[in-house]
Coordinates of C-alpha atoms (C1' of nucleotides) in Angstrom, one line a residue:
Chain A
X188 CA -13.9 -46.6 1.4
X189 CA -10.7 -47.3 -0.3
X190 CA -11.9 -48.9 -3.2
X191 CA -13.9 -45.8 -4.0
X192 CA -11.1 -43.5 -3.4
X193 CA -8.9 -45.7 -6.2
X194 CA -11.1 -45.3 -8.6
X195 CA -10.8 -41.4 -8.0
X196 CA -7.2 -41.6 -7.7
X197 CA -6.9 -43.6 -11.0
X198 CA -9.4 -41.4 -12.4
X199 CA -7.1 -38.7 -11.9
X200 CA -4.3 -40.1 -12.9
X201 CA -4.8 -41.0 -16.5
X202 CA -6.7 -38.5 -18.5
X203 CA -7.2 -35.1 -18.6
X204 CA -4.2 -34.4 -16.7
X205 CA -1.1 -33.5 -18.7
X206 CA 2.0 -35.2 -16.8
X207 CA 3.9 -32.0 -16.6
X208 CA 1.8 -28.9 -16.3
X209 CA 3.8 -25.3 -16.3
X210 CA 3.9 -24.1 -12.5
X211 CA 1.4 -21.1 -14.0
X212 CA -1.4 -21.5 -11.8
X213 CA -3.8 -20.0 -14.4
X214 CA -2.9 -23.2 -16.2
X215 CA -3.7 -25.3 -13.9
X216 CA -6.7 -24.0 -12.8
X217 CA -7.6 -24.2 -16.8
X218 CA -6.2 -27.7 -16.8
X219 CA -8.8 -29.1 -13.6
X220 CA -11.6 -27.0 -14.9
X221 CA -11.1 -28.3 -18.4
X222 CA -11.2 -31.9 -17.0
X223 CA -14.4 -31.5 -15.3
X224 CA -16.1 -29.9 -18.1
X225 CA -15.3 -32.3 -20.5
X226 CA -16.8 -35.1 -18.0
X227 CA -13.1 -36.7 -17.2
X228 CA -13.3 -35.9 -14.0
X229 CA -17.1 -37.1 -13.0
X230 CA -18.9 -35.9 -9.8
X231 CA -17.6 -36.9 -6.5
X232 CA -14.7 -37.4 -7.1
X233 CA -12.0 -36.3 -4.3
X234 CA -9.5 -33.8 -5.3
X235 CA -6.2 -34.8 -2.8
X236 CA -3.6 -32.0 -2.6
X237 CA -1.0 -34.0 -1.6
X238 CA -1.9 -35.9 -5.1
X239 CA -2.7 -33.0 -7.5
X240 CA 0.7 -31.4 -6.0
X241 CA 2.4 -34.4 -6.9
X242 CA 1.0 -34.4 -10.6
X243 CA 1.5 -31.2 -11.3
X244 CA 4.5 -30.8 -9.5
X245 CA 3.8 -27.7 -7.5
X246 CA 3.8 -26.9 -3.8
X247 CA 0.3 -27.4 -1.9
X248 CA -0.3 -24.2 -1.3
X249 CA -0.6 -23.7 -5.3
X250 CA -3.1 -26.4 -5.8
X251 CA -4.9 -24.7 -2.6
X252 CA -5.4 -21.6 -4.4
X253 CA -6.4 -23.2 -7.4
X254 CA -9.3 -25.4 -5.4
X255 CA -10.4 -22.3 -3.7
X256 CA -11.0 -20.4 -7.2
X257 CA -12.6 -23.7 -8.6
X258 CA -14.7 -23.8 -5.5
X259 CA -15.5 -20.6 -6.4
X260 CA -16.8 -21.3 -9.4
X261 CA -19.2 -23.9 -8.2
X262 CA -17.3 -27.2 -10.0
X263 CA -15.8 -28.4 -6.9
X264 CA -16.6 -28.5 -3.6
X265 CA -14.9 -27.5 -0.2
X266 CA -15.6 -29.2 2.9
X267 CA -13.7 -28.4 5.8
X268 CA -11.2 -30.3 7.0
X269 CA -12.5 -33.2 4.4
X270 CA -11.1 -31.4 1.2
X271 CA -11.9 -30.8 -2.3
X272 CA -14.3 -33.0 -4.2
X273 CA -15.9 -32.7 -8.0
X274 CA -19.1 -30.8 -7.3
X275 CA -22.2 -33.4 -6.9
X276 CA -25.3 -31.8 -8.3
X277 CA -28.7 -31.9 -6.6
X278 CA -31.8 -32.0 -8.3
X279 CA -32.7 -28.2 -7.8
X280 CA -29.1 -27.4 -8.5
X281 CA -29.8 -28.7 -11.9
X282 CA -33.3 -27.0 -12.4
X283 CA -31.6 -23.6 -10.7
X284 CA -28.9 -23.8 -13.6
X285 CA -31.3 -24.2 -16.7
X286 CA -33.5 -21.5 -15.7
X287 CA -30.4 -19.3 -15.1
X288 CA -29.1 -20.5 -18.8
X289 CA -32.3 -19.9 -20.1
X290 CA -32.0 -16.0 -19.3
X291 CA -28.6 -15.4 -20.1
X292 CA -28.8 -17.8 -23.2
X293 CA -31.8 -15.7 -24.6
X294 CA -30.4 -12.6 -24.0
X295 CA -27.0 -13.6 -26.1
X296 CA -29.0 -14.8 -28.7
X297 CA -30.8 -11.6 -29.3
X298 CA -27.5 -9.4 -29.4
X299 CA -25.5 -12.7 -31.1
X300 CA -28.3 -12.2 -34.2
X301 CA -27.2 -8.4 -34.4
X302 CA -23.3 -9.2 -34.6
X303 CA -22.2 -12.3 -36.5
X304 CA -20.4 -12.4 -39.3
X305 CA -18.9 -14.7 -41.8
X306 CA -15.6 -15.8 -39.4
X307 CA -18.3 -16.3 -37.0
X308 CA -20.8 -18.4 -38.7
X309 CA -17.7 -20.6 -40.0
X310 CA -16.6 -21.5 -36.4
X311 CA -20.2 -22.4 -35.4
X312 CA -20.7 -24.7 -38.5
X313 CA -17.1 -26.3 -37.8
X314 CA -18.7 -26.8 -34.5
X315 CA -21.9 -28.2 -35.4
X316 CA -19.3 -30.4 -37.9
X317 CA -17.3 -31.2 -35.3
X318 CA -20.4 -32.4 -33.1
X319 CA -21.7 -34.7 -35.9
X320 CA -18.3 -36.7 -36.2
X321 CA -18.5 -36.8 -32.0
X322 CA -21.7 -38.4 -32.3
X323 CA -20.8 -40.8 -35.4
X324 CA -18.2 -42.2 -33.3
X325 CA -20.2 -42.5 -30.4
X326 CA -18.3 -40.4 -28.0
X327 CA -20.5 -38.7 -25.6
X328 CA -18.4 -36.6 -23.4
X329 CA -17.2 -35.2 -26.7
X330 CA -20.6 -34.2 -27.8
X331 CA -21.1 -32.9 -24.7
X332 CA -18.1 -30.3 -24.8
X333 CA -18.8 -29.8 -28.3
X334 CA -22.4 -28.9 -27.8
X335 CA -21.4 -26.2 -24.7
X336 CA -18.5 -25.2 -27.6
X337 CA -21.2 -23.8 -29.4
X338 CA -22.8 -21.7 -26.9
X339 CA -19.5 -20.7 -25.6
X340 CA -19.0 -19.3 -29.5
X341 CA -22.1 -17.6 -29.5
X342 CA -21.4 -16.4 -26.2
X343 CA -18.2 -15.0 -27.6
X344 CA -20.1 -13.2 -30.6
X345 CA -21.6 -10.8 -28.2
X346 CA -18.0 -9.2 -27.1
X347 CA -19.9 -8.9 -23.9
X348 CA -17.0 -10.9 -21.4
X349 CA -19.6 -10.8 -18.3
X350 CA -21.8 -12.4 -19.9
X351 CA -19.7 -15.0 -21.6
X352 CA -17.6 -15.6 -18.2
X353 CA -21.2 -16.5 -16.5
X354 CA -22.5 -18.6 -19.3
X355 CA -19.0 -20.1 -19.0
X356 CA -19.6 -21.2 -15.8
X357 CA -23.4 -22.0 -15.9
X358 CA -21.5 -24.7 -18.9
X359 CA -19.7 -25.9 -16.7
X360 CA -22.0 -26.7 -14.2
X361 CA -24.1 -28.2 -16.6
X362 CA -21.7 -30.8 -17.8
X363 CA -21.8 -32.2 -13.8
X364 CA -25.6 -31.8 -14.0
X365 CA -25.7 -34.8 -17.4
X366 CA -23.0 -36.6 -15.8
X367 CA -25.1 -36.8 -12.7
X368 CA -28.7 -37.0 -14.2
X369 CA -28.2 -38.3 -17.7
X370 CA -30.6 -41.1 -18.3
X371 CA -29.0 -44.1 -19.6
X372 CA -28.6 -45.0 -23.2
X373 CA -30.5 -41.1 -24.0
X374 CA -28.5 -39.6 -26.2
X375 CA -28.2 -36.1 -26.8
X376 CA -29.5 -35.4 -29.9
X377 CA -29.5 -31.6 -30.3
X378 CA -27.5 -31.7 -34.0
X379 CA -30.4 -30.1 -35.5
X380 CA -31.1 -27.2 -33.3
X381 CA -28.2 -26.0 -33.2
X382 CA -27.9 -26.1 -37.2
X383 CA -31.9 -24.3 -36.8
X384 CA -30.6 -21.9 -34.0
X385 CA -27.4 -20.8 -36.7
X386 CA -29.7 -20.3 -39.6
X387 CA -31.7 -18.0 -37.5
X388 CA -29.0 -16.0 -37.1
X389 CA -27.7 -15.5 -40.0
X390 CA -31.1 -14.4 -41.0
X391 CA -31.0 -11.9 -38.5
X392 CA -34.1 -13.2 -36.8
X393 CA -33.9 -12.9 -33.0
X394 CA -37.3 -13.8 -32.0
X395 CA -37.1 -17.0 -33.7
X396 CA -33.4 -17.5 -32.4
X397 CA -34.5 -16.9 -29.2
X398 CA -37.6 -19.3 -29.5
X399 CA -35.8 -21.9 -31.0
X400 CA -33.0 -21.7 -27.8
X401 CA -35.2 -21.5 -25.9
X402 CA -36.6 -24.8 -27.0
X403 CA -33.5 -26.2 -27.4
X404 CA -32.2 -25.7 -23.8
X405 CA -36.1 -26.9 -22.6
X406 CA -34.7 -30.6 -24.7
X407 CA -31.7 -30.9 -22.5
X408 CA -33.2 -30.2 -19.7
X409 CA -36.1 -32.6 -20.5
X410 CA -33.5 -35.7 -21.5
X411 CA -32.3 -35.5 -17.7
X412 CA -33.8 -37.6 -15.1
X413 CA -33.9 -35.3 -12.4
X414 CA -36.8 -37.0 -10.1
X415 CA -34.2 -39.2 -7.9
X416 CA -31.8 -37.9 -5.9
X417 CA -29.8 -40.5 -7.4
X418 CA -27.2 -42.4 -6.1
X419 CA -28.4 -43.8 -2.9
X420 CA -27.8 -46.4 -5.7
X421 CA -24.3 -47.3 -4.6
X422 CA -27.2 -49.0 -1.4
X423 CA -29.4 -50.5 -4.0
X424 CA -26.5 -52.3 -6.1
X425 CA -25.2 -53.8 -2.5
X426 CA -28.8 -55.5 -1.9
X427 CA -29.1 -56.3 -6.1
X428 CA -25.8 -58.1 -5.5
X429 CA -26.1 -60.0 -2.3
X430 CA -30.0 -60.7 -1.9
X431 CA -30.1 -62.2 1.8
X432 CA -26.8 -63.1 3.0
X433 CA -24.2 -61.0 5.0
Chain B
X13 CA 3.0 8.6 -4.9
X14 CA 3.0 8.8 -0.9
X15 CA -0.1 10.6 -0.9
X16 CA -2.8 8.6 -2.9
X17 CA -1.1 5.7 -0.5
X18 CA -1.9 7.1 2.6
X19 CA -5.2 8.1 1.3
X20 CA -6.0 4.4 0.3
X21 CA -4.6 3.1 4.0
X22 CA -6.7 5.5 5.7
X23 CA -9.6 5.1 3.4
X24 CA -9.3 1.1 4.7
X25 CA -8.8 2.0 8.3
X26 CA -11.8 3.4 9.9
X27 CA -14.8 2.6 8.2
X28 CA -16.3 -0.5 7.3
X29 CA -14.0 -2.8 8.3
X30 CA -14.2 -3.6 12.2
X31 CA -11.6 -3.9 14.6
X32 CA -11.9 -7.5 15.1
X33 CA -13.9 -9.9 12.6
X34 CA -13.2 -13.3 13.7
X35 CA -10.3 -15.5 12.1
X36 CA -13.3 -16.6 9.8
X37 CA -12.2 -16.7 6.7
X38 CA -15.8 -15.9 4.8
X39 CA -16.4 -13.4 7.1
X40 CA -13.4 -11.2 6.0
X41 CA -14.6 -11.9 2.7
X42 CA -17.9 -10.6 3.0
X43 CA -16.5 -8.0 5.2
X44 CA -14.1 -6.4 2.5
X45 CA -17.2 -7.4 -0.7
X46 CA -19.5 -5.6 1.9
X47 CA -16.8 -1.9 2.3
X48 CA -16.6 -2.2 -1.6
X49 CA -20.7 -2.2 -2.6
X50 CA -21.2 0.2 0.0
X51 CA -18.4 2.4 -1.6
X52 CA -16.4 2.5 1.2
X53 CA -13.6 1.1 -0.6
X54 CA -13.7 3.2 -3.8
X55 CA -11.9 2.0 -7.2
X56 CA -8.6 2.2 -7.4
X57 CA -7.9 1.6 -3.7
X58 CA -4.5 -0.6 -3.4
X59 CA -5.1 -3.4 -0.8
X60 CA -2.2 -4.3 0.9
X61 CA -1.8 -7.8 2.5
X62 CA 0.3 -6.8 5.5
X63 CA -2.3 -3.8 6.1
X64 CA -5.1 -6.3 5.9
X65 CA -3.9 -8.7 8.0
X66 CA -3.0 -6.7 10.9
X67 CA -6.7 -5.6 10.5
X68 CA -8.2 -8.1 10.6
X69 CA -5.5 -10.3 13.0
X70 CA -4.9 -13.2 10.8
X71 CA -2.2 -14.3 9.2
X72 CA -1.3 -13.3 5.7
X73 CA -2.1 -16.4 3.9
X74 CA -5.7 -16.2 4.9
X75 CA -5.8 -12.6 3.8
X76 CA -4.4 -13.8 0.4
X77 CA -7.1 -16.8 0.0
X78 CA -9.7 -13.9 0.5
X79 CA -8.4 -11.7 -2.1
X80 CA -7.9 -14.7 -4.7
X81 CA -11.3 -15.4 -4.2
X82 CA -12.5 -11.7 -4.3
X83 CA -10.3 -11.5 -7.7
X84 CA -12.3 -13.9 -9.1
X85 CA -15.5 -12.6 -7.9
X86 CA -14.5 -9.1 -10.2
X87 CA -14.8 -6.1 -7.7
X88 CA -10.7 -7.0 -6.6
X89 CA -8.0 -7.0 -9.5
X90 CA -4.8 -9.0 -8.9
X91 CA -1.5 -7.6 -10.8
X92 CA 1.4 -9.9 -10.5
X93 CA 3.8 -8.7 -8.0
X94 CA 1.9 -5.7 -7.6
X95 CA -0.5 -7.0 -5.7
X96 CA -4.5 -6.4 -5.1
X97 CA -6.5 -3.2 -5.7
X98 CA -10.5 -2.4 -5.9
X99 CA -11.4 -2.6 -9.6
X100 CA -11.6 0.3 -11.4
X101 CA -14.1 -0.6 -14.1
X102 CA -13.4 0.5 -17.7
X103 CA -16.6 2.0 -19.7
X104 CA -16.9 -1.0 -21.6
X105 CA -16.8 -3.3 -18.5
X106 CA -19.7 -0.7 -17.6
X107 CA -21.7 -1.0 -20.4
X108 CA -21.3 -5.0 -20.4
X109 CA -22.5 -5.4 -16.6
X110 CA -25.7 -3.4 -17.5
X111 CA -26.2 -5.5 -20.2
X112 CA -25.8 -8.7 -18.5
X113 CA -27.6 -7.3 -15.4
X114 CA -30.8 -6.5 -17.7
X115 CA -30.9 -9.9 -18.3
X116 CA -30.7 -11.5 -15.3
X117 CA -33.4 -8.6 -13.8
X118 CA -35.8 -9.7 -16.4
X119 CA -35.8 -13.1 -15.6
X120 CA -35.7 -12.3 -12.2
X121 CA -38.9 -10.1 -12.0
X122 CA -40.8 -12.7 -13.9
X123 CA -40.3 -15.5 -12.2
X124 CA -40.8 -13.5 -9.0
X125 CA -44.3 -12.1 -10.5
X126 CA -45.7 -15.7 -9.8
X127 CA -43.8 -16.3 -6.3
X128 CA -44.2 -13.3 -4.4
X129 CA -46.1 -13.6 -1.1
X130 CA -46.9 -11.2 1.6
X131 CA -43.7 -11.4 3.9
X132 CA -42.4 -10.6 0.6
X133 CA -43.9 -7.7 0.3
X134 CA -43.1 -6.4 3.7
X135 CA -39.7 -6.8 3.0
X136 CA -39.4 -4.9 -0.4
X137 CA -41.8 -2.1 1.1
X138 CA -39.3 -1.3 4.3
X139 CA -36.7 -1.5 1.8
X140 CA -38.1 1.2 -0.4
X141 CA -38.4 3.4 2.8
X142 CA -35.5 3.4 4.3
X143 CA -34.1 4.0 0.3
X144 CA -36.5 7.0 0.8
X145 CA -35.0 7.8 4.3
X146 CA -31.1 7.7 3.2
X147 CA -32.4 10.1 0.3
X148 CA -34.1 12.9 2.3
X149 CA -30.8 12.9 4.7
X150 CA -28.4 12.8 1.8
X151 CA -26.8 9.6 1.9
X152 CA -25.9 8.8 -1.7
X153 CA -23.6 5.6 -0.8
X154 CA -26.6 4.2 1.8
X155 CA -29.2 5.0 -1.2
X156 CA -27.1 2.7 -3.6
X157 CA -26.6 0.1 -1.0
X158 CA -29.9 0.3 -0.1
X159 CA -31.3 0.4 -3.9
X160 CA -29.4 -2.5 -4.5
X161 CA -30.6 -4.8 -1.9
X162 CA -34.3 -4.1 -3.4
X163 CA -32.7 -6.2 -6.7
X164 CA -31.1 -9.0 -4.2
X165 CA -34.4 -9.2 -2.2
X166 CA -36.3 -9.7 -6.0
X167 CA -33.6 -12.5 -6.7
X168 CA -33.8 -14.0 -3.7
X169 CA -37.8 -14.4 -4.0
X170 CA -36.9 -16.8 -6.7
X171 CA -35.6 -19.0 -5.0
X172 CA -33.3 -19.8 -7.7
X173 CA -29.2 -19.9 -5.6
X174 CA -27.9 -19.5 -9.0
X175 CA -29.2 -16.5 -10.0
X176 CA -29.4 -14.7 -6.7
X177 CA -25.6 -15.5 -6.6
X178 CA -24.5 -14.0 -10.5
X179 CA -27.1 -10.9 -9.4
X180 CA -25.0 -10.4 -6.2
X181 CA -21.8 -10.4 -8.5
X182 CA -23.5 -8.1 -11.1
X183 CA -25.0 -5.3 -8.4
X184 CA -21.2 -5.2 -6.2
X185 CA -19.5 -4.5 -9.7
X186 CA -21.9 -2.2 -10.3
X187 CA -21.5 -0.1 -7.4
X188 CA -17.7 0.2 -8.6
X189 CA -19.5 1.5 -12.1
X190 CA -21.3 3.7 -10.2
X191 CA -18.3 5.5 -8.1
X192 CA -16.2 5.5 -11.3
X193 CA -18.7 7.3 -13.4
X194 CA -21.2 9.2 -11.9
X195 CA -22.0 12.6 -12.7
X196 CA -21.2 14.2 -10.1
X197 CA -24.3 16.4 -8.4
X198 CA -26.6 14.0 -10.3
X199 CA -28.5 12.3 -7.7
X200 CA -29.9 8.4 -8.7
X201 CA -33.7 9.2 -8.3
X202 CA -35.0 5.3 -8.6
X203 CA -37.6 5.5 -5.9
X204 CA -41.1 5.5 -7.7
X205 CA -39.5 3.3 -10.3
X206 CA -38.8 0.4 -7.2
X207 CA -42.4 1.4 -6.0
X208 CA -43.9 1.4 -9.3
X209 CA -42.3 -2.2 -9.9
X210 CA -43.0 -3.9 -6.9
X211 CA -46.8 -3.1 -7.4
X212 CA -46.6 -4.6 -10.8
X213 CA -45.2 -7.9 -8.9
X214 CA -48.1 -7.7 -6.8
X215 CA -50.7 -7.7 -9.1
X216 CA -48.6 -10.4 -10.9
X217 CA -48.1 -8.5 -13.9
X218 CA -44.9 -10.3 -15.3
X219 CA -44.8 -8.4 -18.0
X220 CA -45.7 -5.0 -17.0
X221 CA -43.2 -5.9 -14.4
X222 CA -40.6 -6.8 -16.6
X223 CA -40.9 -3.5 -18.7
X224 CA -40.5 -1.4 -15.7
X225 CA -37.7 -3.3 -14.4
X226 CA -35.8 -2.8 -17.7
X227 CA -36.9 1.1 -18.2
X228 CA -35.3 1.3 -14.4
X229 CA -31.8 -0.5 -15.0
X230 CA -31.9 1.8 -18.4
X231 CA -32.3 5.5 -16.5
X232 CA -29.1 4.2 -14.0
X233 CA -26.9 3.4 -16.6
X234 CA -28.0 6.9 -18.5
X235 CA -27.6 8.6 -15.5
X236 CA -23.4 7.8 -16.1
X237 CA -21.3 9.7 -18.1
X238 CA -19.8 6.8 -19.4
X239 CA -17.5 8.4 -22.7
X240 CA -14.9 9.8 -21.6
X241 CA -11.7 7.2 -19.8
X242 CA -12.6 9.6 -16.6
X243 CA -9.3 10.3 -14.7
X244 CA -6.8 11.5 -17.2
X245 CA -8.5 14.1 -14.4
X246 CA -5.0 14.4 -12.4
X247 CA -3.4 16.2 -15.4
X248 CA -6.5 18.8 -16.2
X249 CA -6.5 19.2 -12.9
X250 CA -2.6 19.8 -12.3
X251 CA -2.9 21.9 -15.7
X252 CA -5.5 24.3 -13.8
X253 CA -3.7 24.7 -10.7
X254 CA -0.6 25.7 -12.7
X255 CA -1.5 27.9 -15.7
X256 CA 2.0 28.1 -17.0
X257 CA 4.3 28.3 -14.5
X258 CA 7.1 25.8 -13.3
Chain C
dT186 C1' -21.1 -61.8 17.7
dC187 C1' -22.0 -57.2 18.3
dT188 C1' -21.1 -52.5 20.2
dC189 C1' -18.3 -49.1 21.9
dA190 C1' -14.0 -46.9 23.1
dT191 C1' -9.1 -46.2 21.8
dC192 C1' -5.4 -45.7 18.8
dA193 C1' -2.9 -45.0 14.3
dT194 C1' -2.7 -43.0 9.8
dA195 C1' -3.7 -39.9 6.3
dT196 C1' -5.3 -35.4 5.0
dT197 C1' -6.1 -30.8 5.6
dG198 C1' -5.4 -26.2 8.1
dT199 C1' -2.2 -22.7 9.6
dC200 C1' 1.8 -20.2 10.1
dG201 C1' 6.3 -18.0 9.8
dA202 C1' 10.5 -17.4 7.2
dC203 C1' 13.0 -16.6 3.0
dA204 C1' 13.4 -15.4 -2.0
dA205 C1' 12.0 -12.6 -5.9
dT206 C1' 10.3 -8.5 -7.6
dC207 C1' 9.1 -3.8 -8.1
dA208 C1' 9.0 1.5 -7.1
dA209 C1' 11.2 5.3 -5.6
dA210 C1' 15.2 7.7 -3.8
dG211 C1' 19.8 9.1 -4.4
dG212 C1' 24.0 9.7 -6.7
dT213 C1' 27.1 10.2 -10.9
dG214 C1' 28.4 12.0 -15.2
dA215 C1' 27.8 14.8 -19.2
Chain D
dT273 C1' 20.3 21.1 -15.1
dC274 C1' 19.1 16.9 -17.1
dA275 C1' 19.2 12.0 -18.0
dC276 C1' 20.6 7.6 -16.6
dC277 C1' 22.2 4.1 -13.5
dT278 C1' 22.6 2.1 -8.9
dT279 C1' 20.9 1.2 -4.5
dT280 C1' 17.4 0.8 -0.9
dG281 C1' 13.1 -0.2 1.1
dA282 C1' 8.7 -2.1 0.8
dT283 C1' 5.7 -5.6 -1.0
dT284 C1' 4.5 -9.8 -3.0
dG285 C1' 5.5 -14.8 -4.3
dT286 C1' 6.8 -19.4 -2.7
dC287 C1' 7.8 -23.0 0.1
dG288 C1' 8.4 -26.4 3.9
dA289 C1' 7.2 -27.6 8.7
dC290 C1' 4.1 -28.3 12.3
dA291 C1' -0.6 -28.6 14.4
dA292 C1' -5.4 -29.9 14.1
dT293 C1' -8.8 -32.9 12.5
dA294 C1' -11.3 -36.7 10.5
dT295 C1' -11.3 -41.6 9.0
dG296 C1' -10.5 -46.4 9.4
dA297 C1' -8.5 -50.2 12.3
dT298 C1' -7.9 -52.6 16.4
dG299 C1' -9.1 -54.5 20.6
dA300 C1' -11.8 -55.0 25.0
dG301 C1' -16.1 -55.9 27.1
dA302 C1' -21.0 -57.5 27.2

DNA sequence: TCTCATCATATTGTCGACAATCAAAGGTGA
DNA sequence: TCACCTTTGATTGTCGACAATATGATGAGA
């Protein structure tokens, strides 16, 4: 398949990617992750050593480590002696992750409403800002980042770093889950809630924070098309293109 | 400090690791995750990669994958060229994994209140007898292994990958908690509690359930003594060897 | 024309050697 | 006797080369 694989490659090569990383490693890994969260880098896509070495100019072994960690983490995927891909999804990875968010997404938003202040709530509403212009000028993977932004912030609130490094990663995840699932033309609309879910806060009220998270998250989830495994498609464009013949 | 060294290397060489784990790589993980939740490796131990890989017969770049990957899974922490040691958890670390672990258990137990079936229950009730067992013939470090498989076997009842995996995570760090800051002489006494809460599942009693689960997770973590930094011990006790001599 | 076996290439897996760094021991001077 | 500097040994960090494996191409046979 080498169309397929230079569409990755390109993929790759253009965004995302700075053209001269520092040799930290850290930065890297920050770098790759970074790409995949904010959708640059969609799902599937193969992760080349020999290529990533070359763009970030490091030895393999580097890039190894850093695909190990990442693999870790869930956003790519390691299969041996095939390599490193962008982590494809299935359809109970998805619902797996959203009830997983939904616990640890409750229970920040109960402790959150105990501990924000002022610098906090101005971050958030710079956020939910932020978000607004994203979806004015219709860019999606923006909105997307943005929106996890904001429950990374509240996340932060909590000075709790366990739970923020798992909600980090459950974020993460998620942006493969709507690049994978996302119904077509759908947008994410979830401008309001988040503005509901902030005023909650401030109030101090962590029922109603909860509830309206809670809620919240339920919308995502509910915007996703998750029924199809999706993507025996690339099949079903080959027959839409050539009806009968060869 | 030749001593504490030697200590540490012995402390790796005869228990828990075997003599020869296969060149697997996942298999010296989970044998080296496996020594630190059963407290066989406590806190603080260095982990040297020569020692290692002459354990386990591999070559050192395999034993330094494992150890990146252990890093990031929190019970290993990697100092730049000083290399890898078991995490010694600081009292906010402690207080933040309890935190994060009561949520995760509550949405664990209720979810597990509506799927829990008989071989289920079979499994959870051996488990609660042989936590009784390791109790009546004093096995402290088999009672915490033990008590903390009842939590994976709840989590893995789910069904939910996700969650069974941050759980796993959450109960190995805790066990490093646990050997950091235990009272000493101050037994963990959680056996009615497990009982009490796997009838509750039984009778599919989310919330009853859910309460117990929580009142549980809270009598462990008050069963620490988690003020004081714990180990500015070596001076007090170099101060009361040596009233005021020398 | 189709199927199957064989081969060539690209990619990953593994290892050992060398360089860089740190901690402790030993030595020098005040 | 104490403090400080230098040296030595041990440990980790980094890299390049080679081996193993999978993928795609080529060609022979039915």
């Amino acid at each position: 398949m080498p169309q397929s694989q230079d569409t990755a490659d390109a993929e790759l090569g253009w965004i995302g990617i700075p053209e001269d990383a520092g040799p930290d490693e850290n930065a890297i890994y920050e770098q790759i992750h970074l790409a995949i969260a904010r959708q640059d880098l969609s799902p599937g896509t193969r992760l080349r050593e020999d290529h990533l070495r070359r763009i970030f100019g490091v030895s393999r072994a580097r890039i190894r480590n850093v695909l190990t960690r990442l693999a870790y983490a869930g956003v790519v995927t390691l299969e041996p002696n095939r390599g490193a891909s962008v982590t494809k999804p299935s359809p109970k990875d998805a619902h797996d992750n959203f009830v997983a968010r939904r616990a640890v997404e409750d229970a920040i938003v109960r402790i959150a409403a105990g501990h924000i202040g002022p610098a906090d709530r101005a971050l958030l509403t710079a956020n939910i800002e932020a978000e607004s212009k994203a979806r004015h000028d219709g860019d999606t993977a923006g909105m997307v980042w943005l929106s996890g932004e904001f429950h990374m912030l509240l996340a932060r609130i909590t000075g709790n770093r366990i739970l923020e490094g798992i909600l980090r990663e459950l974020i993460t995840r998620e942006a493969l889950v709507i690049s994978t699932f996302e119904r077509p033309g759908r947008p994410s609309c979830s401008h309001d809630e988040h503005h509901a879910i902030l005023e909650a806060l401030c109030a101090g009220d962590a029922d109603r924070a909860s509830r309206l998270m809670l809620g919240h998250l339920g919308n995502v989830e509910d915007r996703l098309d998750l029924d199809p495994p999706k993507k025996p498609a690339d099949l079903a464009e080959i027959f839409g293109r050539h009806p009968t013949r060869v």
